[in-house]
Coordinates of C-alpha atoms (C1' of nucleotides) in Angstrom, one line a residue:
Chain A
M1 CA -0.1 0.0 -0.1
A2 CA 1.3 3.5 -0.8
K3 CA 2.5 5.3 2.1
V4 CA 0.5 8.4 3.0
L5 CA 1.1 8.7 6.7
T6 CA 4.5 9.3 8.5
S7 CA 4.7 6.2 11.0
K8 CA 4.2 6.8 14.7
E9 CA 7.4 5.3 15.2
E10 CA 9.3 7.5 12.9
N11 CA 7.7 10.8 14.3
Y12 CA 4.6 10.8 16.6
A13 CA 3.7 14.4 16.1
Q14 CA 4.0 14.3 12.3
W15 CA 1.9 10.9 12.3
Y16 CA -0.7 12.9 14.2
N17 CA -0.5 15.7 12.0
D18 CA -0.8 13.6 8.7
L19 CA -3.6 11.7 9.9
V20 CA -5.7 14.6 11.0
L21 CA -5.1 16.1 7.4
K22 CA -5.3 13.0 5.2
S23 CA -8.3 11.4 6.8
G24 CA -10.1 14.6 6.2
L25 CA -11.0 15.7 9.8
A26 CA -9.6 19.3 9.9
E27 CA -6.9 21.6 8.3
N28 CA -5.4 24.9 9.1
S29 CA -7.1 28.0 8.1
A30 CA -6.0 31.4 6.9
V31 CA -6.4 32.5 10.6
R32 CA -3.4 31.9 12.7
G33 CA -4.1 29.0 15.1
C34 CA -7.6 28.5 14.0
M35 CA -8.5 25.3 12.1
V36 CA -11.3 24.4 9.7
I37 CA -13.2 21.4 11.0
K38 CA -14.2 19.5 8.0
P39 CA -17.3 17.5 7.6
Y40 CA -15.9 14.3 8.6
G41 CA -14.3 15.6 11.7
Y42 CA -17.6 17.6 12.6
A43 CA -19.6 14.4 12.1
I44 CA -17.5 12.9 14.8
W45 CA -17.9 16.0 17.0
E46 CA -21.7 15.7 16.4
K47 CA -21.8 12.2 17.6
M48 CA -20.0 13.3 20.9
K49 CA -22.1 16.2 21.2
D50 CA -25.3 14.3 21.0
E51 CA -24.2 11.5 23.4
L52 CA -23.1 14.2 26.1
D53 CA -25.9 16.3 25.4
R54 CA -28.3 13.2 26.2
M55 CA -26.2 12.5 29.3
F56 CA -26.6 16.1 30.4
K57 CA -30.3 16.2 29.9
E58 CA -30.8 12.8 31.7
T59 CA -29.3 14.4 34.8
G60 CA -31.7 17.4 34.7
H61 CA -29.6 20.0 32.8
E62 CA -30.9 22.3 30.2
N63 CA -29.2 24.1 27.3
A64 CA -28.9 27.9 27.0
Y65 CA -26.9 30.5 25.4
F66 CA -24.9 33.4 26.6
P67 CA -22.9 36.1 24.8
L68 CA -19.7 35.8 23.0
F69 CA -18.5 39.1 24.3
I70 CA -17.8 39.8 27.9
P71 CA -17.2 43.3 29.2
K72 CA -13.6 43.7 30.3
S73 CA -14.7 44.8 34.0
F74 CA -16.4 41.5 34.4
F75 CA -13.2 39.8 34.5
S76 CA -11.5 41.7 37.2
R77 CA -14.2 40.8 39.7
E78 CA -12.6 37.4 40.7
A79 CA -8.9 37.9 41.3
Q80 CA -7.8 34.2 40.4
H81 CA -9.9 34.1 37.5
V82 CA -8.5 37.2 35.9
E83 CA -5.1 36.1 36.5
G84 CA -5.6 32.7 35.0
F85 CA -6.9 34.2 31.7
A86 CA -5.7 37.8 31.2
K87 CA -2.7 36.6 29.1
E88 CA -4.7 34.8 26.6
C89 CA -7.6 37.1 25.8
A90 CA -8.7 38.5 22.5
V91 CA -9.8 42.1 23.0
V92 CA -12.5 44.0 20.9
T93 CA -11.7 47.5 20.9
H94 CA -13.7 49.0 18.0
Y95 CA -16.9 48.6 16.4
R96 CA -16.5 50.1 12.8
L97 CA -14.2 50.1 9.8
K98 CA -14.0 52.8 7.2
T99 CA -12.3 53.3 3.9
D100 CA -8.6 54.3 4.1
E101 CA -8.4 57.5 1.9
E102 CA -4.6 57.6 2.1
N103 CA -3.6 53.9 1.5
G104 CA -6.6 52.3 0.1
G105 CA -8.4 49.3 1.7
L106 CA -10.0 49.3 5.2
M107 CA -8.9 50.8 8.4
V108 CA -10.2 50.7 11.9
D109 CA -12.3 53.8 12.4
P110 CA -10.7 55.6 15.4
D111 CA -13.9 57.5 16.1
A112 CA -15.5 54.2 16.7
K113 CA -13.7 53.1 19.9
L114 CA -15.6 51.4 22.5
E115 CA -16.1 52.9 25.9
E116 CA -15.4 49.5 27.4
E117 CA -13.4 47.0 25.5
L118 CA -15.3 43.5 25.0
I119 CA -13.3 40.3 25.7
V120 CA -14.1 37.3 23.4
R121 CA -15.1 34.6 25.9
P122 CA -12.1 32.3 27.0
T123 CA -14.9 30.8 29.3
S124 CA -18.1 32.2 30.5
E125 CA -18.2 32.1 34.4
T126 CA -18.2 35.9 34.5
I127 CA -21.2 36.7 32.1
I128 CA -23.2 33.9 33.5
W129 CA -22.8 34.7 37.1
N130 CA -23.7 38.4 36.3
T131 CA -26.7 37.0 34.7
Y132 CA -27.6 34.5 37.5
K133 CA -27.6 37.4 39.8
N134 CA -31.0 38.5 38.5
W135 CA -32.4 35.0 38.5
V136 CA -31.7 34.1 42.2
Q137 CA -33.5 35.5 45.0
S138 CA -34.7 32.5 47.0
Y139 CA -33.6 28.8 47.6
R140 CA -37.0 28.2 45.6
D141 CA -35.0 29.5 42.6
L142 CA -32.3 26.9 43.1
P143 CA -30.6 24.9 41.7
I144 CA -29.8 26.4 38.2
L145 CA -28.6 23.4 36.0
I146 CA -27.5 24.9 32.7
N147 CA -25.2 23.8 29.9
Q148 CA -24.0 25.8 26.8
W149 CA -22.6 24.6 23.7
A150 CA -20.2 27.3 22.4
N151 CA -17.0 28.4 20.8
V152 CA -14.4 30.0 23.1
V153 CA -11.1 31.8 22.2
R154 CA -7.9 31.3 24.1
W155 CA -4.7 33.2 22.5
E156 CA -2.3 30.4 23.1
M157 CA 1.2 30.8 22.1
R158 CA 1.5 27.5 20.1
T159 CA -1.5 25.6 18.5
R160 CA -1.9 22.1 17.3
L161 CA -5.1 20.8 15.3
F162 CA -7.7 19.8 17.9
L163 CA -5.3 19.8 20.8
R164 CA -4.9 23.3 21.2
T165 CA -6.5 25.9 18.7
T166 CA -7.1 29.6 19.3
E167 CA -10.9 29.0 18.9
F168 CA -12.3 25.8 19.9
L169 CA -15.7 24.2 20.4
W170 CA -16.7 23.0 23.7
Q171 CA -19.7 22.6 26.2
E172 CA -19.5 24.5 29.5
G173 CA -21.9 23.7 32.3
H174 CA -22.6 26.2 34.9
T175 CA -24.8 25.2 38.0
A176 CA -25.9 27.3 41.2
H177 CA -26.7 25.4 44.3
A178 CA -28.3 26.3 47.7
T179 CA -25.7 24.3 49.6
S180 CA -22.0 23.5 49.5
K181 CA -22.8 19.8 49.8
E182 CA -25.1 19.8 46.7
A183 CA -22.6 21.7 44.5
E184 CA -19.9 19.2 45.5
E185 CA -22.1 16.4 44.5
E186 CA -22.8 18.1 41.2
T187 CA -19.0 18.4 40.7
I188 CA -18.5 14.8 41.2
Q189 CA -21.6 13.7 39.3
M190 CA -20.3 15.5 36.1
A191 CA -16.7 14.3 36.5
N192 CA -18.3 10.8 36.6
I193 CA -20.3 11.5 33.4
Y194 CA -17.1 12.5 31.7
A195 CA -15.4 9.5 32.8
E196 CA -18.2 7.2 31.8
F197 CA -18.4 9.2 28.3
S198 CA -14.7 8.6 27.8
E199 CA -14.6 5.0 28.5
K200 CA -17.9 3.7 27.3
F201 CA -18.4 5.9 24.3
L202 CA -14.7 6.9 23.3
G203 CA -13.0 3.8 24.5
I204 CA -10.6 5.8 26.3
P205 CA -9.8 4.7 30.1
V206 CA -9.5 7.5 32.4
V207 CA -8.1 8.3 35.9
L208 CA -10.3 10.4 37.8
G209 CA -8.8 12.7 40.3
N210 CA -8.2 16.0 42.0
K211 CA -6.0 18.6 40.5
T212 CA -3.3 20.1 42.8
E213 CA -3.5 23.5 44.1
S214 CA -1.4 25.0 41.5
E215 CA -3.0 23.0 38.6
K216 CA -6.6 23.7 39.4
F217 CA -8.8 26.1 37.3
A218 CA -8.5 29.8 37.9
G219 CA -11.2 30.7 40.5
A220 CA -12.0 27.2 41.6
V221 CA -12.0 25.6 45.0
E222 CA -11.3 22.2 43.6
T223 CA -10.9 20.8 40.2
L224 CA -11.7 17.3 39.2
T225 CA -10.0 16.0 36.2
I226 CA -10.1 12.9 33.9
E227 CA -6.6 12.0 32.7
Q228 CA -6.2 9.9 29.6
L229 CA -3.1 8.2 28.4
M230 CA -1.9 8.6 24.7
Q231 CA 0.0 6.0 22.8
D232 CA 3.2 7.9 22.9
G233 CA 3.1 7.9 26.7
K234 CA 2.1 11.4 27.4
A235 CA -1.2 12.3 29.4
L236 CA -4.1 14.4 28.2
Q237 CA -6.6 16.2 30.3
G238 CA -10.0 15.0 28.9
G239 CA -12.4 17.1 30.9
T240 CA -12.7 19.0 34.0
S241 CA -15.4 19.5 36.6
H242 CA -14.7 22.3 39.0
F243 CA -16.4 23.1 42.4
L244 CA -16.2 26.9 42.6
G245 CA -17.3 27.3 46.1
Q246 CA -18.9 30.8 46.5
N247 CA -16.1 32.6 44.9
F248 CA -18.2 33.8 41.7
A249 CA -21.2 34.3 43.7
K250 CA -19.3 36.6 46.0
A251 CA -17.6 38.3 43.1
F252 CA -20.9 38.8 41.4
D253 CA -23.0 39.4 44.4
V254 CA -25.4 36.5 43.9
Q255 CA -27.2 36.0 47.3
F256 CA -30.4 34.2 48.1
T257 CA -32.7 33.8 51.2
N258 CA -32.4 30.2 52.5
K259 CA -35.0 28.2 54.1
E260 CA -34.1 29.7 57.6
G261 CA -34.7 33.1 56.2
K262 CA -31.0 34.0 56.1
L263 CA -29.2 35.7 53.3
D264 CA -26.4 33.4 51.7
H265 CA -24.2 33.1 48.8
V266 CA -24.9 30.7 46.1
W267 CA -22.6 27.6 45.6
A268 CA -21.4 26.8 42.2
T269 CA -19.9 24.4 39.8
S270 CA -18.7 24.6 36.2
W271 CA -17.6 21.9 33.9
G272 CA -16.4 21.5 30.4
M273 CA -15.3 19.1 27.5
T274 CA -13.8 20.2 24.0
T275 CA -13.2 19.4 20.5
R276 CA -9.8 18.3 22.1
M277 CA -11.3 15.0 22.8
I278 CA -11.1 14.4 18.9
G279 CA -7.4 14.7 19.3
A280 CA -7.6 12.3 22.3
L281 CA -9.6 9.8 20.2
I282 CA -6.9 9.7 17.4
M283 CA -3.9 9.6 19.6
A284 CA -5.5 6.8 21.9
H285 CA -6.4 4.2 19.3
S286 CA -5.3 5.0 15.8
D287 CA -2.6 3.2 13.8
N288 CA 0.0 3.6 10.8
N289 CA -3.0 2.9 8.4
G290 CA -5.1 5.6 9.9
L291 CA -7.9 6.3 12.2
V292 CA -9.3 3.5 14.4
L293 CA -12.9 4.8 15.5
P294 CA -14.7 3.1 18.4
P295 CA -18.1 2.0 16.6
M296 CA -20.2 4.4 18.8
V297 CA -18.4 7.6 17.6
A298 CA -17.9 6.5 13.8
P299 CA -20.1 8.6 11.4
I300 CA -20.1 5.7 9.1
Q301 CA -20.1 2.2 11.0
V302 CA -20.1 0.0 7.9
V303 CA -19.0 0.7 4.4
I304 CA -20.0 -1.6 1.4
V305 CA -17.4 -1.7 -1.5
P306 CA -18.4 -3.3 -4.9
I307 CA -16.0 -5.1 -6.9
Y308 CA -16.9 -5.6 -10.5
R309 CA -15.5 -5.3 -14.0
G310 CA -17.7 -4.2 -16.9
N311 CA -21.3 -2.7 -16.2
D312 CA -22.9 -6.0 -16.7
Q313 CA -21.7 -7.3 -13.3
F314 CA -22.8 -4.3 -11.4
P315 CA -26.5 -4.5 -10.9
A316 CA -26.5 -7.9 -9.2
I317 CA -23.8 -6.8 -6.8
A318 CA -25.9 -3.5 -6.2
E319 CA -28.9 -5.6 -5.5
V320 CA -27.2 -7.6 -2.8
A321 CA -25.3 -4.4 -1.4
N322 CA -28.6 -2.6 -1.1
R323 CA -30.4 -5.5 0.6
I324 CA -27.5 -5.7 3.2
K325 CA -27.6 -2.0 3.6
D326 CA -31.3 -2.0 4.5
Q327 CA -31.0 -4.8 6.9
L328 CA -28.1 -2.8 8.8
K329 CA -30.1 0.3 8.9
A330 CA -33.1 -1.5 10.1
L331 CA -30.7 -2.4 13.2
G332 CA -29.7 1.1 13.8
I333 CA -26.3 0.9 12.0
S334 CA -25.0 3.5 10.0
V335 CA -24.0 2.3 6.6
K336 CA -22.7 3.7 3.4
F337 CA -22.8 1.7 0.0
D338 CA -19.9 3.4 -2.0
D339 CA -21.0 2.7 -5.6
R340 CA -18.8 5.5 -7.1
D341 CA -17.1 4.3 -10.3
T342 CA -14.6 7.0 -10.2
Q343 CA -12.4 5.2 -7.8
K344 CA -11.1 1.7 -7.7
P345 CA -11.8 -1.0 -4.9
G346 CA -8.2 -0.7 -3.6
W347 CA -8.2 2.8 -3.3
K348 CA -11.5 2.8 -1.5
F349 CA -10.0 0.1 0.9
A350 CA -7.2 2.3 1.8
E351 CA -9.4 5.4 2.2
Y352 CA -11.9 4.0 4.6
E353 CA -9.1 2.5 6.5
L354 CA -7.6 6.0 6.7
K355 CA -11.1 7.2 7.9
G356 CA -11.4 4.5 10.6
V357 CA -14.6 3.0 9.3
P358 CA -14.9 0.0 11.7
V359 CA -16.4 -2.6 9.2
R360 CA -15.8 -2.9 5.6
L361 CA -17.7 -5.3 3.4
A362 CA -16.5 -6.2 -0.2
L363 CA -18.8 -7.7 -2.6
G364 CA -17.7 -9.0 -6.1
P365 CA -18.7 -11.6 -8.6
R366 CA -17.3 -14.4 -6.6
D367 CA -19.4 -13.5 -3.5
I368 CA -22.6 -13.0 -5.5
E369 CA -22.0 -16.5 -6.9
N370 CA -21.5 -18.1 -3.5
E371 CA -23.8 -15.8 -1.4
N372 CA -20.9 -14.7 0.6
V373 CA -19.6 -11.3 1.6
E374 CA -16.0 -10.4 2.6
L375 CA -15.7 -8.6 6.0
A376 CA -12.8 -6.7 7.2
R377 CA -12.7 -5.2 10.8
R378 CA -10.7 -2.0 11.4
D379 CA -9.5 -2.5 14.8
T380 CA -7.6 -5.8 14.1
L381 CA -7.3 -5.6 10.3
E382 CA -8.8 -9.2 10.0
K383 CA -10.6 -10.3 7.0
K384 CA -13.0 -13.2 6.6
V385 CA -15.5 -14.3 4.0
L386 CA -19.0 -15.0 5.5
P387 CA -22.3 -16.0 4.3
Q388 CA -24.8 -13.2 3.4
E389 CA -27.5 -14.7 5.5
G390 CA -27.7 -13.2 8.9
I391 CA -24.8 -10.9 8.0
A392 CA -26.5 -7.8 9.7
E393 CA -26.9 -9.5 12.9
Y394 CA -23.4 -10.8 12.8
I395 CA -22.2 -7.2 12.4
K396 CA -24.4 -5.8 15.1
S397 CA -22.8 -8.0 17.7
L398 CA -19.3 -7.4 16.0
L399 CA -19.5 -3.6 16.4
D400 CA -20.3 -4.3 20.2
E401 CA -17.2 -6.5 20.4
M402 CA -15.1 -4.0 18.7
Q403 CA -16.3 -1.1 20.9
E404 CA -15.1 -3.3 23.9
N405 CA -11.9 -4.6 22.2
I406 CA -10.7 -1.1 21.4
Y407 CA -11.4 0.0 24.9
K408 CA -9.5 -3.2 26.3
K409 CA -6.6 -2.4 24.2
A410 CA -6.3 1.1 25.4
L411 CA -6.6 -0.3 29.0
D412 CA -4.1 -2.9 28.6
F413 CA -1.7 -0.2 27.1
R414 CA -2.2 2.0 30.1
S415 CA -1.8 -1.0 32.5
E416 CA 1.7 -1.7 30.7
N417 CA 2.6 2.0 30.9
T418 CA 1.7 2.8 34.5
H419 CA 4.5 2.4 36.7
R420 CA 5.0 2.6 40.5
V421 CA 8.2 4.7 41.4
D422 CA 9.5 4.9 44.9
T423 CA 12.6 7.1 44.5
W424 CA 13.6 10.2 42.4
D425 CA 15.8 8.0 40.1
E426 CA 13.1 5.7 39.5
L427 CA 10.8 8.6 38.4
L428 CA 13.3 10.0 36.2
D429 CA 13.9 6.6 34.6
V430 CA 10.1 6.4 33.8
L431 CA 9.9 10.1 32.4
E432 CA 13.1 9.6 30.3
N433 CA 13.1 6.2 29.1
K434 CA 9.5 4.5 29.5
G435 CA 7.0 7.3 29.4
G436 CA 3.4 6.9 30.6
F437 CA 2.1 7.4 34.1
A438 CA 4.2 7.3 37.1
L439 CA 2.5 6.5 40.5
A440 CA 4.4 8.2 43.3
H441 CA 4.1 9.4 46.8
W442 CA 4.0 13.3 47.1
D443 CA 4.0 15.3 50.4
G444 CA 1.4 17.7 49.2
T445 CA 3.8 20.8 49.1
I446 CA 4.3 23.2 46.3
E447 CA 7.9 23.0 46.8
S448 CA 7.9 19.3 46.0
E449 CA 5.7 19.9 43.2
N450 CA 7.6 22.6 41.6
K451 CA 10.8 20.4 41.8
I452 CA 8.7 17.7 39.8
K453 CA 7.8 20.4 37.4
D454 CA 11.5 20.9 36.6
T455 CA 11.4 17.6 34.8
K456 CA 8.9 18.9 32.3
A457 CA 6.3 16.5 34.0
T458 CA 3.6 17.5 36.2
I459 CA 1.4 15.9 38.8
R460 CA -1.7 15.2 36.7
C461 CA -4.1 14.2 39.5
I462 CA -4.5 12.9 42.9
P463 CA -6.8 9.7 42.0
L464 CA -10.0 9.6 43.8
D465 CA -9.8 5.7 44.0
G466 CA -6.1 5.7 45.0
E467 CA -5.5 3.2 47.8
E468 CA -4.3 4.4 51.3
E469 CA -0.9 3.3 52.2
D470 CA 2.3 4.4 54.0
G471 CA 5.0 5.9 51.8
R472 CA 7.6 8.7 51.5
C473 CA 7.5 11.6 49.0
I474 CA 9.8 10.9 46.2
V475 CA 11.2 14.6 46.6
S476 CA 11.4 15.3 50.1
G477 CA 11.2 11.9 51.9
K478 CA 8.3 13.1 54.0
P479 CA 5.5 10.9 55.0
S480 CA 2.6 10.4 52.5
R481 CA -0.5 8.4 52.5
K482 CA -1.4 8.3 48.7
R483 CA 0.2 8.2 45.4
V484 CA -0.4 10.8 42.7
I485 CA 0.0 10.4 38.8
I486 CA 3.0 12.2 37.2
A487 CA 3.4 12.3 33.6
K488 CA 4.5 14.6 30.9
A489 CA 1.3 16.0 29.3
Y490 CA -0.4 17.7 26.2
Chain B
rC1 C1' 9.2 37.3 23.5
rG2 C1' 14.3 34.2 22.7
rG3 C1' 16.8 30.4 19.2
rG4 C1' 16.4 27.9 14.3
rG5 C1' 14.1 27.5 9.5
rU6 C1' 11.0 28.3 5.0
rA7 C1' 8.4 31.0 1.2
rU8 C1' 8.7 28.4 -6.7
rG9 C1' 1.5 25.3 -10.6
rG10 C1' -3.9 22.7 -6.0
rC11 C1' 0.0 19.6 -2.7
rG12 C1' 5.1 18.1 -1.8
rC13 C1' 9.8 19.6 -3.6
rA14 C1' 14.4 20.7 -7.0
rG15 C1' 16.6 24.7 -9.3
rC16 C1' 19.9 29.6 -6.1
rC17 C1' 26.8 28.8 -4.3
rC18 C1' 28.5 29.5 -10.1
rG19 C1' 22.7 35.4 -12.9
rG20 C1' 20.9 33.6 -19.4
rU21 C1' 14.5 29.1 -22.3
rA22 C1' 11.2 27.4 -14.8
rG23 C1' 11.6 21.6 -13.9
rC24 C1' 10.2 16.8 -11.2
rG25 C1' 6.5 13.7 -8.3
rC26 C1' 1.7 13.5 -6.7
rG27 C1' -3.1 15.6 -7.9
rC28 C1' -6.2 17.6 -12.0
rG29 C1' -8.9 17.1 -17.5
rU30 C1' -9.9 13.9 -21.9
rC31 C1' -9.5 9.1 -24.3
rG32 C1' -8.4 4.0 -24.1
rU33 C1' -7.2 -0.5 -21.5
rU34 C1' -8.3 -1.8 -16.3
rC35 C1' -11.0 -3.1 -11.5
rG36 C1' -10.6 -9.0 -5.2
rG37 C1' -5.3 -3.8 -1.4
rG38 C1' -4.0 3.3 -3.2
rA39 C1' -3.7 0.6 -11.8
rC40 C1' -1.3 1.8 -16.6
rG41 C1' -0.8 4.2 -21.4
rA42 C1' -1.3 8.5 -24.6
rC43 C1' -2.6 13.5 -25.0
rG44 C1' -3.5 18.0 -22.2
rA45 C1' -4.4 22.3 -18.7
rG46 C1' -2.0 25.0 -14.8
rG47 C1' 3.3 29.2 -12.0
rU48 C1' 4.3 37.8 -13.1
rC49 C1' 9.2 32.1 -8.2
rG50 C1' 5.9 35.7 -0.7
rU51 C1' 6.6 41.3 -1.0
rG52 C1' 9.1 46.4 -1.9
rG53 C1' 13.4 48.3 -3.5
rG54 C1' 18.6 48.0 -5.6
rU55 C1' 22.9 45.9 -8.9
rU56 C1' 23.0 44.0 -14.0
rC57 C1' 22.3 44.1 -21.1
rA58 C1' 19.8 40.1 -18.1
rA59 C1' 17.4 38.3 -11.4
rA60 C1' 13.7 32.5 -8.9
rU61 C1' 19.2 32.9 -8.5
rC62 C1' 23.5 38.5 -6.0
rC63 C1' 22.4 42.9 -2.2
rC64 C1' 19.1 45.7 1.3
rG65 C1' 14.2 46.1 3.7
rC66 C1' 9.4 44.1 4.8
rU67 C1' 5.7 40.3 5.6
rA68 C1' 3.8 35.6 6.5
rC69 C1' 4.3 30.6 8.0
rC70 C1' 6.7 26.5 10.3
rC71 C1' 9.7 24.1 14.3
rC72 C1' 12.3 24.2 19.4
rG73 C1' 11.6 26.8 24.5
rA74 C1' 8.2 30.0 28.3
rC75 C1' 1.8 29.7 28.7
rC76 C1' -2.4 26.3 28.1
rA77 C1' -8.4 22.3 27.4

RNA sequence: CGGGGUAUGGCGCAGCCCGGUAGCGCGCGUCGUUCGGGACGACGAGGUCGUGGGUUCAAAUCCCGCUACCCCGACCA
């Protein structure tokens, strides 16, 4: 097969980039750091979006939409928050252009300067809490359980398709509660939803845990994260859920009268997941032939490729293909019959492998004669010839099996690449030679954490389900009760 | 913002040192043969060589300026 991708072994970053471009997910645009998400990439996003949206609604959330622009003054209300985002904001200063009489073309009209600059949202806590202020008077107005699907802009120094773009798509949930306990439960519930979504839907195992003080969201009391391991041994933060305490309620003066008739500030959470998950999907499962998509996220689950010479062979093949297609559709499976005569079968095989279509059926004169069909599965690249009879039911259970197999493979990979380390030298050995997650004891101090950061790796999280044990911090030697995950990250 | 690099048909590149007819692969179009793992042949279309200036009889090539993009660091979902 002609080589269109750089291999993972040769250059992982290049492989990733080639794959995104060649499989038609996205490409760079004329705007620095901003990508064009192409139809195939967007179809994957829509699948993710539909599933998450369903999960949110099932847990009582509603969608709403807040403005793209946020007045600059809103940002300075919460001290931690402004510090976290100030360095990466796009700012609107004018509202009009005019013809440039001297140099031709257009210029910003200096007379159209805004009284107060508008920030293109990097996240919406501020505008939302400014709005919630008007919505909440009594405990009877709570909780507010809202999610928004939106684009946000963060002016990052360096960008990479899906993994870090200046503009990206995401959902952000913002909830308001009467009690701390309720808000904390919401924080955990949403983190669990992300974990379940990642594992069951995307087939990517996660470690759910707390961020350290220095890594948590700007303005949060506590940040929960799901950490995923990519095939090159680097970690990726897959989604975060924040307990915001009363920080934003205080900053935006959101108070309510509780059951006891006393005035109190509202308790808050926020949580988000982004188009970055498409990058995670690629880096968790794909191979040197292209994408490997878990069936649940695949826009096309089955493709049927006809093989024939001369137009007289085609009608009989098309008839069988359409019959199988209808049977699959009846079982809720998305299927495409690629009857284009402009591309050859070999070309199509390679193309659908590149696009990660889970199951490929080939139908040729031989199969028509024997009432068979050739089936190839993307995850293992196995091919076999099967009877046409009952093929749809076979594929339905095969798709389930593949979903499970892809997850299992990623889980095994993570197990093989998770190392318990008890000394500083062991940590360095993992970071420099092995990659993956290092499980190590840490004393909980910022000093030790900074020492770890000098290695370019960071504490990814303090796992929620980590077992209690006696240990000593690998930096300071002080006692510790729990291991944390240390890894280099995207 | 510090360090390095690149800019030539749609894409990837060569040509530049040593100035003199702009070339290759892929892709694209037409026709024919093909079609069970990215087919082959013939013919054809497509580039004011990033941009502004300078040197020269002559500049993709030499000199000066500018711009954009890419890679490596600091920042980050």
